[in-house]
Coordinates of C-alpha atoms and ligand atoms in Angstrom, one line a residue:
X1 CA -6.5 -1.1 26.4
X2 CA -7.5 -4.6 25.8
X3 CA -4.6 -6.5 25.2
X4 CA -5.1 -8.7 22.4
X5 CA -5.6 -5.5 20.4
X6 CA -2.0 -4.7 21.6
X7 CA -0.5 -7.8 20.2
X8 CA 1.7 -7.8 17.1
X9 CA 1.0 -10.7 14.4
X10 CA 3.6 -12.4 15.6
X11 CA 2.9 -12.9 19.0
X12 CA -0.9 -13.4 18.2
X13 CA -0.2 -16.1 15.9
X14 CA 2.1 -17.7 18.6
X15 CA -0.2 -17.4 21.3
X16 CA -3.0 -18.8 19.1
X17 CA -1.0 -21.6 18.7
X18 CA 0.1 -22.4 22.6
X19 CA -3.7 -22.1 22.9
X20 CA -3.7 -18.9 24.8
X21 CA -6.0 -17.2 22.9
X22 CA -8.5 -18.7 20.9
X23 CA -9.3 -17.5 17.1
X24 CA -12.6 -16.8 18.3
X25 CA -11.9 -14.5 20.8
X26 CA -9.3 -12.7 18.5
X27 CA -11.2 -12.0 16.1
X28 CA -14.1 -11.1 18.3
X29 CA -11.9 -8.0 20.2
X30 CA -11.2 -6.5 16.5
X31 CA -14.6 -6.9 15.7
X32 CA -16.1 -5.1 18.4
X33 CA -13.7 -2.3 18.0
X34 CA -14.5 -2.2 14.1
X35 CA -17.7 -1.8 15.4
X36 CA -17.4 1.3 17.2
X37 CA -14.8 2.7 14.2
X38 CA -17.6 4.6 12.3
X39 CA -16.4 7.6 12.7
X40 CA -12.8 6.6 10.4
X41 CA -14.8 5.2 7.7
X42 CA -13.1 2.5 7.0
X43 CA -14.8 -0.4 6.4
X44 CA -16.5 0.2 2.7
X45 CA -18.5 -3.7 3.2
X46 CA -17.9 -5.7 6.5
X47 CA -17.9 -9.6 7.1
X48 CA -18.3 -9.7 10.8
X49 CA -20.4 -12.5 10.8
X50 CA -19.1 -15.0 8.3
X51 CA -15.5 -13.9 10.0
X52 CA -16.3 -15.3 13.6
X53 CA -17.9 -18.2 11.9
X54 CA -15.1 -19.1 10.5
X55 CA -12.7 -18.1 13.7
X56 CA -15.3 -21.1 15.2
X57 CA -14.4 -23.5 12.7
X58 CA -10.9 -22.6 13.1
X59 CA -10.6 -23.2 16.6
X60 CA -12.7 -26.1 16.5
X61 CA -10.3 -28.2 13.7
X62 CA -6.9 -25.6 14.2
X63 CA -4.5 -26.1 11.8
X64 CA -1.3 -24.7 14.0
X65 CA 1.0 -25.3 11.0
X66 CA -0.5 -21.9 9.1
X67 CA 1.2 -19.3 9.3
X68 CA -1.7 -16.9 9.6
X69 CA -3.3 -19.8 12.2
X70 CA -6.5 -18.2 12.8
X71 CA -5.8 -14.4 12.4
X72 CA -8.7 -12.0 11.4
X73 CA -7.6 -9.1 8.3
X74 CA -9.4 -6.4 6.9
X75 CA -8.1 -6.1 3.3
X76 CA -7.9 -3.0 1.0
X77 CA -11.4 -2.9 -1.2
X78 CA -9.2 -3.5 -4.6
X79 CA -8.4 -7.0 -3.5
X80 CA -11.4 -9.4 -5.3
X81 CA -12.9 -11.4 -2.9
X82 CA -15.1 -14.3 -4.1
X83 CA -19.2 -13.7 -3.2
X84 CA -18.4 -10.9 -1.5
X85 CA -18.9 -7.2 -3.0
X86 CA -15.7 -5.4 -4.5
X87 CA -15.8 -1.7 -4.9
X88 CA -12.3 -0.7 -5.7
X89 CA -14.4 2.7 -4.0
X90 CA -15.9 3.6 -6.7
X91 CA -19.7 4.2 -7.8
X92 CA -19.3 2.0 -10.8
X93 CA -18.6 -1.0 -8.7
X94 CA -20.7 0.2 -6.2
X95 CA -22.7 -4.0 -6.4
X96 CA -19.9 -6.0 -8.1
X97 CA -19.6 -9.2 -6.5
X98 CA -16.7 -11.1 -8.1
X99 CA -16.7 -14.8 -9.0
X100 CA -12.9 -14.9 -8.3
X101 CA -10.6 -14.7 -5.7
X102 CA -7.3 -12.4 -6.0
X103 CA -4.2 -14.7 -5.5
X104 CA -2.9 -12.6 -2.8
X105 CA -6.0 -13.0 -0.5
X106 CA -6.4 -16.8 -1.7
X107 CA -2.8 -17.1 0.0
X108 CA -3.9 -15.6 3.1
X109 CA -6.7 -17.6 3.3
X110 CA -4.9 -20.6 2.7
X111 CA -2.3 -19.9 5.5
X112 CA -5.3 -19.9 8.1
X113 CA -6.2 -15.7 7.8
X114 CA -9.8 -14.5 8.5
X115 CA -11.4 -12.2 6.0
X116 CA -12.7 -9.1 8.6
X117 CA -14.0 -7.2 5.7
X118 CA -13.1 -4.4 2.7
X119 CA -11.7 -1.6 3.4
X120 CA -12.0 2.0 2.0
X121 CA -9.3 3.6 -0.5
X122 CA -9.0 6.0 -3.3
X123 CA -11.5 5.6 -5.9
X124 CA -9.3 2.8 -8.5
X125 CA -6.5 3.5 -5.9
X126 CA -6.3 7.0 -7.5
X127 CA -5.1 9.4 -4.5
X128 CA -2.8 10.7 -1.6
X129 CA -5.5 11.2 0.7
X130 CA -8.3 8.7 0.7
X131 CA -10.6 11.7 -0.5
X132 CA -11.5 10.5 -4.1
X133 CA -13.1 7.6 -2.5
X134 CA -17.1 7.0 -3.6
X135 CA -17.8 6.2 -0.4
X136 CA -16.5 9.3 1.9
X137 CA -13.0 9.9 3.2
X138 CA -11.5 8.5 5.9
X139 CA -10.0 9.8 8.9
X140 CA -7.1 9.2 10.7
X141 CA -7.1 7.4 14.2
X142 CA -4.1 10.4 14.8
X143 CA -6.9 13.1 14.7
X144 CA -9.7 14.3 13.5
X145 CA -10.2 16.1 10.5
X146 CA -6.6 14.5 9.1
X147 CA -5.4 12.5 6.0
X148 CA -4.9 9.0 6.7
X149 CA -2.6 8.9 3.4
X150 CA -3.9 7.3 0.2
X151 CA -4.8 5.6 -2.1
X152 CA -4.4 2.5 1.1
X153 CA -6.0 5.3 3.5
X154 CA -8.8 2.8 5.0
X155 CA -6.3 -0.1 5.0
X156 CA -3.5 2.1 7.0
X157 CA -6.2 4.0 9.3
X158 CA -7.7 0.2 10.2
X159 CA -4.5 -1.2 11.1
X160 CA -3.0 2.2 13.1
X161 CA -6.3 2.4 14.9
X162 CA -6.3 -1.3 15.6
X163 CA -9.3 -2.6 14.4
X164 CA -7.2 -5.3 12.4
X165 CA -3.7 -6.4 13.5
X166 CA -2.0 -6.6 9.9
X167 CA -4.1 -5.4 6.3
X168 CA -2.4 -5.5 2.8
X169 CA -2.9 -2.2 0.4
X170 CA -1.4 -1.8 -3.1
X171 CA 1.2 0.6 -4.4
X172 CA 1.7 2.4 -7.8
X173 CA 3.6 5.0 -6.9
X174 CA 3.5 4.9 -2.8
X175 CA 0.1 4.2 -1.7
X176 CA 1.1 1.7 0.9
X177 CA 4.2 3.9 1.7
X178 CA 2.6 7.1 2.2
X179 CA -0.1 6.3 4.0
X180 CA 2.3 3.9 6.6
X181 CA 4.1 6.9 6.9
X182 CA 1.3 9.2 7.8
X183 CA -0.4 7.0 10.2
X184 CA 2.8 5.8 12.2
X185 CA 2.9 2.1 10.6
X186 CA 5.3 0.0 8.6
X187 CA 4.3 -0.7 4.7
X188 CA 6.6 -2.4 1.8
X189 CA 6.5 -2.1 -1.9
X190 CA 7.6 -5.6 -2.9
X191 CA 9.5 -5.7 -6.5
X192 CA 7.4 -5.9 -9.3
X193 CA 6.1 -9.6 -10.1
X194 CA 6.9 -11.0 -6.9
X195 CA 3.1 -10.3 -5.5
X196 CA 0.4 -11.9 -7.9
X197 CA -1.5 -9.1 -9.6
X198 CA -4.3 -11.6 -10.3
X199 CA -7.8 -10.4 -8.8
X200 CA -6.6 -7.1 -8.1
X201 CA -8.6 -4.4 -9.8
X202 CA -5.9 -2.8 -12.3
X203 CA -4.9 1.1 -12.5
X204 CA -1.4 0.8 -14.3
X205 CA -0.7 -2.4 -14.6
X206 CA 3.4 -2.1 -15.1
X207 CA 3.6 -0.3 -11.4
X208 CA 1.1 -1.7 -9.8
X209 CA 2.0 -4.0 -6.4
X210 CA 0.2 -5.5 -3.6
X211 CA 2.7 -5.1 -0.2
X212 CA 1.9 -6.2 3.4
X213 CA 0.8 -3.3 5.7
X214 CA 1.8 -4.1 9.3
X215 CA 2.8 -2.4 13.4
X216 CA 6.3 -3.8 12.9
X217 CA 9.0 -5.1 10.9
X218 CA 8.6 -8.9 12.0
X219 CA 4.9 -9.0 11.0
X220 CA 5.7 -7.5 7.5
X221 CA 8.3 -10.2 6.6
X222 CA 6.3 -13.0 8.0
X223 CA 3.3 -11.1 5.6
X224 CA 5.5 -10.6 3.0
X225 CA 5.9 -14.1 3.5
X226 CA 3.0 -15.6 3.0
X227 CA 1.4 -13.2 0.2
X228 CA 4.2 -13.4 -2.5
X229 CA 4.1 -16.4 -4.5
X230 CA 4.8 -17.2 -8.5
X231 CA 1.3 -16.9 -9.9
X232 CA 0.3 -18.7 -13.7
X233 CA -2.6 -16.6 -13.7
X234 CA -0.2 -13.4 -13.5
X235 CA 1.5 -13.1 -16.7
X236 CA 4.2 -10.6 -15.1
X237 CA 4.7 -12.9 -12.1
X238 CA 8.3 -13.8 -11.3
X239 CA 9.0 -17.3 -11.0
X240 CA 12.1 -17.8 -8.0
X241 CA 12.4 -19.0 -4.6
X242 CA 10.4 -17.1 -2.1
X243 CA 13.0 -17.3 1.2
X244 CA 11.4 -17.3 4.6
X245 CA 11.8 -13.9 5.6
X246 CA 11.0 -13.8 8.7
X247 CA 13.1 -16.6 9.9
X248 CA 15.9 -15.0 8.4
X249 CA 15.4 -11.6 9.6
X250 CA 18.9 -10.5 11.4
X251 CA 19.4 -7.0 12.5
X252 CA 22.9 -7.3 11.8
X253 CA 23.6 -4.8 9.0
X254 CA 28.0 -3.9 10.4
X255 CA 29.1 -3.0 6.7
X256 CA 26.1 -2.7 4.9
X257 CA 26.5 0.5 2.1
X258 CA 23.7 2.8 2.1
X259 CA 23.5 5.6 -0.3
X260 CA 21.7 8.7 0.5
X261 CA 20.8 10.3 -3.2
X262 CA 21.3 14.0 -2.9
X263 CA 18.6 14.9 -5.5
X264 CA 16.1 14.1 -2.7
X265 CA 17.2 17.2 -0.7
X266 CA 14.4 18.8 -2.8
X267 CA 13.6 22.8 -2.8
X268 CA 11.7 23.8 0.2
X269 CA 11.8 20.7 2.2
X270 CA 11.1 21.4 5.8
X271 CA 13.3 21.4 8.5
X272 CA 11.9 18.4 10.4
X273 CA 11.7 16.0 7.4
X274 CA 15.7 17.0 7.0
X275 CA 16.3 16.2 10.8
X276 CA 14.5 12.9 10.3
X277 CA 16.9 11.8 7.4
X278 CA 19.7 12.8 9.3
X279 CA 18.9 10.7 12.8
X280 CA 18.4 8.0 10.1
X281 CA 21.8 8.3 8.9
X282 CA 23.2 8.5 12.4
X283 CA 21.5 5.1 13.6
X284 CA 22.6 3.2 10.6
X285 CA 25.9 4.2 11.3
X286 CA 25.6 3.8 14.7
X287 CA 24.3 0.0 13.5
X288 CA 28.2 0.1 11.7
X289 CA 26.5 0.5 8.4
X290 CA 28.7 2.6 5.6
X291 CA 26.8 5.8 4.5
X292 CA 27.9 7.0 0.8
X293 CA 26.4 10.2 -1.0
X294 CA 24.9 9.0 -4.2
X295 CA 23.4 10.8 -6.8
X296 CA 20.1 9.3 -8.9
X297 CA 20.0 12.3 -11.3
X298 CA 16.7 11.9 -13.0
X299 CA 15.1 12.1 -10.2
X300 CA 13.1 15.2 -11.1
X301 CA 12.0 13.7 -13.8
X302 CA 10.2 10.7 -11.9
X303 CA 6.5 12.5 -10.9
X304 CA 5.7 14.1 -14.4
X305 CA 7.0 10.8 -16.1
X306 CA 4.9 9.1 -13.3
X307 CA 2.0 11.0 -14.2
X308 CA 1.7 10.3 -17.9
X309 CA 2.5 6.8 -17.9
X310 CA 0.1 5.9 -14.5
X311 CA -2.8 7.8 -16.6
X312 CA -2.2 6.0 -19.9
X313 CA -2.8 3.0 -18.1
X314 CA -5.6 3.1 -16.8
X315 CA -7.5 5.2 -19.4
X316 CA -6.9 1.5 -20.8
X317 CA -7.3 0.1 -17.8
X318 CA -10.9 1.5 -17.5
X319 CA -12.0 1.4 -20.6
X320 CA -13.8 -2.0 -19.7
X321 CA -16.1 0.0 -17.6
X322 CA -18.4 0.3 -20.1
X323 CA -21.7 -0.9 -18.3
X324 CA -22.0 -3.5 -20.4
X325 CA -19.4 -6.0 -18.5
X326 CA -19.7 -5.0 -14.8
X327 CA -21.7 -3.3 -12.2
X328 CA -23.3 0.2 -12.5
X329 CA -24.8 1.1 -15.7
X330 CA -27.0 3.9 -16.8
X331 CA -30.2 4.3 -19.2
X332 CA -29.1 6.1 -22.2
X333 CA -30.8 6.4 -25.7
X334 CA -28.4 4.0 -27.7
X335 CA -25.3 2.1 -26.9
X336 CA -23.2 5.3 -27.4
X337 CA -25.5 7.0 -25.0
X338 CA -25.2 4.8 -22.7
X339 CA -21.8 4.1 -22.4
X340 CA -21.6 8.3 -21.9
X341 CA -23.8 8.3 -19.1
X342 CA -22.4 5.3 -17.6
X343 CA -19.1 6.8 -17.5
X344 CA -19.7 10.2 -17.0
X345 CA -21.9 9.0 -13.7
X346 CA -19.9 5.8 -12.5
X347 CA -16.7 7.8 -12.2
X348 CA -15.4 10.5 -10.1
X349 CA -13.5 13.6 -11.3
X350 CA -10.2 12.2 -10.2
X351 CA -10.5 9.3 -12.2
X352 CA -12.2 11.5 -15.0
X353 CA -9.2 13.3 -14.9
X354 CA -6.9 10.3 -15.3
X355 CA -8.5 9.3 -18.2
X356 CA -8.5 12.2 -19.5
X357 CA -4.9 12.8 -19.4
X358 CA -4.4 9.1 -20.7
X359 CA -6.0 9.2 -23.5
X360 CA -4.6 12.7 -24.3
X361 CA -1.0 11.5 -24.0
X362 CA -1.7 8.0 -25.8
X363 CA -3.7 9.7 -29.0
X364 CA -1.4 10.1 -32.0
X365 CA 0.5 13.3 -32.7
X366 CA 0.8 13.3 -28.6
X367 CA 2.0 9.6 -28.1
X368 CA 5.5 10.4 -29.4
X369 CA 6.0 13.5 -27.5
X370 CA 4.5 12.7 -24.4
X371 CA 3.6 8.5 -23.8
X372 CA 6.9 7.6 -25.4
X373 CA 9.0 10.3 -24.0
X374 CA 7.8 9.5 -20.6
X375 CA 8.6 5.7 -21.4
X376 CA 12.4 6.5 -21.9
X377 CA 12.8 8.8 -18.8
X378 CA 11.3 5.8 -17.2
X379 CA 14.7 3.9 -18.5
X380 CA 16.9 6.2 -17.4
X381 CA 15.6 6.3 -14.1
X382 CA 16.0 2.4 -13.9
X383 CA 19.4 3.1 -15.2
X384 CA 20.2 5.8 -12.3
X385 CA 19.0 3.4 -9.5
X386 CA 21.3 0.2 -11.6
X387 CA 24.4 2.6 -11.5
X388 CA 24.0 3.7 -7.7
X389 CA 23.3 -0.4 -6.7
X390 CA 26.9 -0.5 -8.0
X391 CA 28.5 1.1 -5.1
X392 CA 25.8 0.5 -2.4
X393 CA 23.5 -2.0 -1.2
X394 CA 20.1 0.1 -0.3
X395 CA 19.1 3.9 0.4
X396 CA 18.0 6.0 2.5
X397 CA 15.3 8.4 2.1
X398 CA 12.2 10.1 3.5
X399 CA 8.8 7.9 2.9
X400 CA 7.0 11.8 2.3
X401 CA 8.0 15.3 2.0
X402 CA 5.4 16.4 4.8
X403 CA 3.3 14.9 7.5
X404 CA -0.2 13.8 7.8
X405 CA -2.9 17.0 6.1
X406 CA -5.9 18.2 6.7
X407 CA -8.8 16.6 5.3
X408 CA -10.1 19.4 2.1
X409 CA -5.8 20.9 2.5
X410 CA -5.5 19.6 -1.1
X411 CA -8.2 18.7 -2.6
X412 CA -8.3 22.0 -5.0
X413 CA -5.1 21.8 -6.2
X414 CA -3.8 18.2 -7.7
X415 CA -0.2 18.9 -8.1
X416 CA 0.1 19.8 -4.7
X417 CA -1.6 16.5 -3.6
X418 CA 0.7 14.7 -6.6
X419 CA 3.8 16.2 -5.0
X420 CA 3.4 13.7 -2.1
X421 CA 4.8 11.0 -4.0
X422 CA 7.7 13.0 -5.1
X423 CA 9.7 10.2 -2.6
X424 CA 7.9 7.0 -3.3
X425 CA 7.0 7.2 -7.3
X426 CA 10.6 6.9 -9.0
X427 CA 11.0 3.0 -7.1
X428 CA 7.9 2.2 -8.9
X429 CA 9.3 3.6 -11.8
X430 CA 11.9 1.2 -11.3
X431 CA 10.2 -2.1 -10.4
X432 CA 12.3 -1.8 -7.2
X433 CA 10.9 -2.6 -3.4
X434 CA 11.2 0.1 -1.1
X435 CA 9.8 -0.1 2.6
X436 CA 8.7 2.8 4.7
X437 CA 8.8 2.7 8.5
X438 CA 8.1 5.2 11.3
X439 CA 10.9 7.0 12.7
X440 CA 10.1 10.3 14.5
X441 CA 7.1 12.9 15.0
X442 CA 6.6 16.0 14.0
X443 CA 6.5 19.2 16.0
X444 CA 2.5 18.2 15.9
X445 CA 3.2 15.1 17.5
X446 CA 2.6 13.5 14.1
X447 CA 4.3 10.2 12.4
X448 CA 7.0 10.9 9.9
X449 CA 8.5 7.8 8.1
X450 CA 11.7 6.8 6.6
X451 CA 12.1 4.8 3.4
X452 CA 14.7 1.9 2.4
X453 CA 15.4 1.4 -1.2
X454 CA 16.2 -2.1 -2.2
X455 CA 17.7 -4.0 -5.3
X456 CA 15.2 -5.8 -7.1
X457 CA 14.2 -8.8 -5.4
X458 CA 16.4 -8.2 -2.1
X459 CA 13.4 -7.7 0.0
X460 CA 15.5 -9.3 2.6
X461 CA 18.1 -6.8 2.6
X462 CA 15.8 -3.7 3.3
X463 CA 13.6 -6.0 5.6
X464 CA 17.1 -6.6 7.8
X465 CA 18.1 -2.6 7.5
X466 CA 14.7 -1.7 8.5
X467 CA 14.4 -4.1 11.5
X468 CA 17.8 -2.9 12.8
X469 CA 16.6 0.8 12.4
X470 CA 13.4 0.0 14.4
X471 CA 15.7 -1.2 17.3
X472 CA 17.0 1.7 17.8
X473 CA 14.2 4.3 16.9
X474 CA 11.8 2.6 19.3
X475 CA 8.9 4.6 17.6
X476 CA 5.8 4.9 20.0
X477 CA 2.0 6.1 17.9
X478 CA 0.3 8.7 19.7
X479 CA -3.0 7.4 19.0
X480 CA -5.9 8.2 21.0
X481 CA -9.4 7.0 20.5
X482 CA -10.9 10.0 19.6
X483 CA -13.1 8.9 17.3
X484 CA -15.1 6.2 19.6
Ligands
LIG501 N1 -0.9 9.0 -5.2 C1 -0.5 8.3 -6.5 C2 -1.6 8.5 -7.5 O1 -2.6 9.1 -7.2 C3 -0.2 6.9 -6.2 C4 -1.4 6.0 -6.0 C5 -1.1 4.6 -5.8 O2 0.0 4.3 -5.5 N2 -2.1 3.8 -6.0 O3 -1.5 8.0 -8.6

């Protein structure tokens, strides 16, 4: 294999800037392997050109004090991206082209990063599996035929395969931490309000969060990095001082608590997953870390709460899609007509579904019993995570309760493919970051991740756990390239 493509962010920045490698020619190897990544589906609208343009003018006028000095990224299709088209994979934004930039790409544009082009995802980011997606599933580099995780499917299937060496994705209740898991990759959940919102296409806009997507633990803080910032234009940002993450990234954790929350030993939970926990606990005490039992005992309330607040979002979310403000829009008889046809043909059933359930639980005589219900669950589970930060400093659990699936496995049955987030929903519930990285395989040779829990805005903390775990798992992908 080329090795450029085997670089981490990290050492391709550095080398771009000893003038080892030129932009151009960076950006030129992903390329021509994007090109030959049909087969994934990943790419929903490429930039190839305009992105080795710009690695020209990069390397013509460098700017070595970016962080990002000359690095191509393929981003998730829910980021905005000025001029260039915006899908959020979905057939009612099949030919938006925005007129704004998101805040989180503006920032990695600003630190020197290369827009590669948008990648494919769960239509409005609404999915386990990359299936719902308007424009086809994807596949994952780890085999044909197999989930890359969703709704950030594209984004982790692109980076795991290579085609772009770091790619951001969003997360409302684990789509950048189930798919990381699935495809052998490392993917945080930053705190609520410390990643702009801004240009981001909205599903539910009080769990929603854009995280860095990334081969290692060092790439993800310097990410991490450079996409959070205090944002004006995001109403929910959180103004405080961003530290530099990567600089102060220790793997020194001797005395560190970590809880392990017994309610995540959930019925049925195969043998393997169970193993993978406990090697987890072994290396962080191994590492001289303290491992408590906790207990978080809402915790089966987290998915159905999760699933009646995420819905009542976006049925409010979506109501602007109304063919009137943006992209598709159908011919109907009258407004009402239109707006009917518009809808009924501009969404797919998952997102049909969502709204449906949405507006079900916000209409009066349900709000109370379901919207407002789900709303005080969500406290208490806030409140479980507050009382268990008390006695330790992160926790330790699975990223999923299974492996990578077959593509179709689920599709017929949506609380099977809603149990996936059984793991990564309550932290979102919380507003807490939680990062998954890979830590074993399955008996199929596939990725299984781990997840650390953090406090609010201690993305240092799991950062620092995580990098001293990765030490010691030395965790190898099994990719092949099947699919060229
Ligand atoms: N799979 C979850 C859902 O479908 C989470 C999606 C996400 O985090 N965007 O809602």
């Amino acid at each position: 294999m080329n090795g450029i493509l085997d670089l981490t962010l990290v050492k391709l920045v550095e080398k771009i800037k000893n003038r080892e490698l030129s932009s151009e020619e960076v950006t030129k190897t992903f390329i021509d392997r994007s090109q030959k990544s049909k087969k994934l589906n990943v790419y929903i609208t490429e930039n190839f050109d305009k992105a080795l343009e710009e690695a020209k003018n990069f390397d013509q006028k460098p700017d070595f004090k970016k962080k990002l000095a000359g690095i191509p990224i393929a981003v998730k299709d829910l980021f905005c991206t000025k001029d260039l088209k915006t899908t959020a994979a979905s057939k009612i934004l099949e030919n938006f082209i925005p007129t704004y930039e998101s805040t989180i790409t503006d920032n990695l544009w600003k630190e020197g990063g290369i827009l590669l082009g948008k990648l494919n995802c769960d239509e409005f980011a609404m999915g386990s599996s990359n299936e719902t997606s308007y424009f086809g599933n994807v596949q994952s580099p780890l085999g044909a035929n197999l989930v890359p995780g969703g709704s950030s499917g594209g984004s982790a299937s692109a980076l795991a395969a290579n085609l772009t060496p770091i790619t951001i994705g969003t997360d409302t209740g684990g789509s950048i931490r189930q798919p990381a898991s699935f495809t052998g990759t490392v993917g945080l959940k930053p705190t609520y309000g410390s990643c702009s919102r801004y240009g981001i296409v909205a599903f539910a806009s009080s769990l929603d969060q854009a995280g860095p997507m990334t081969k290692d633990v060092k790439d993800c803080s310097l990410l991490f990095e450079v996409i959070s910032s205090y944002d004006k234009k995001d109403s929910t940002s959180v103004d405080f001082k961003r530290g530099n993450y990567l600089n102060n990234l220790t793997n020194s954790i001797k005395g560190k608590k970590i809880g392990i929350p017994k309610e995540y030993r959930v019925d049925g939970m195969s043998k393997e997953i169970e193993e993978l926990w406990q090697k987890g606990v072994n290396i962080l005490k191994d590492a001289g870390a303290e491992v408590i039992d906790i207990s978080l005992p809402n915790t089966s309330y987290a998915l159905p709460a999760y699933y009646i607040v995420a819905p009542a979002e976006a049925s409010s979310n979506l109501a602007r899609y109304d063919g009137v403000k943006y992209g598709f829009r159908a011919k109907g008889d009258n407004l009402i007509d239109m707006y009917e046809k518009t809808r009924s043909e501009g969404f797919g059933n998952e997102v049909k579904r969502r709204i449906m359930i949405g507006t079900y639980v916000l209409s009066s005589g349900y709000y109370d019993a379901y919207y407002l219900k789900a709303q005080k669950v969500r406290r208490l589970i806030k409140n479980d995570f507050d009382d268990a930060y008390k006695k330790v400093d992160a926790i330790l659990t699975p990223s999923t309760p299974n492996s990578a699936f077959k593509i179709g496995e689920k599709t017929n049955d949506p609380v099977s493919m809603y149990l996936n987030d059984i793991f990564t929903v309550p932290v979102n519930l919380a507003g807490i970051p939680a990062i998954s990285i890979p830590a074993g395989h399955d008996s199929n040779g596939l990725p299984l991740g781990l997840q650390i829990i953090g406090k609010a805005f201690d993305e240092q903390n799991i950062l620092n756990i995580a990098f001293s775990m990765e030490q010691q798992i030395k965790f190898k992908n099994k990719i092949t390239d099947w699919w060229i």
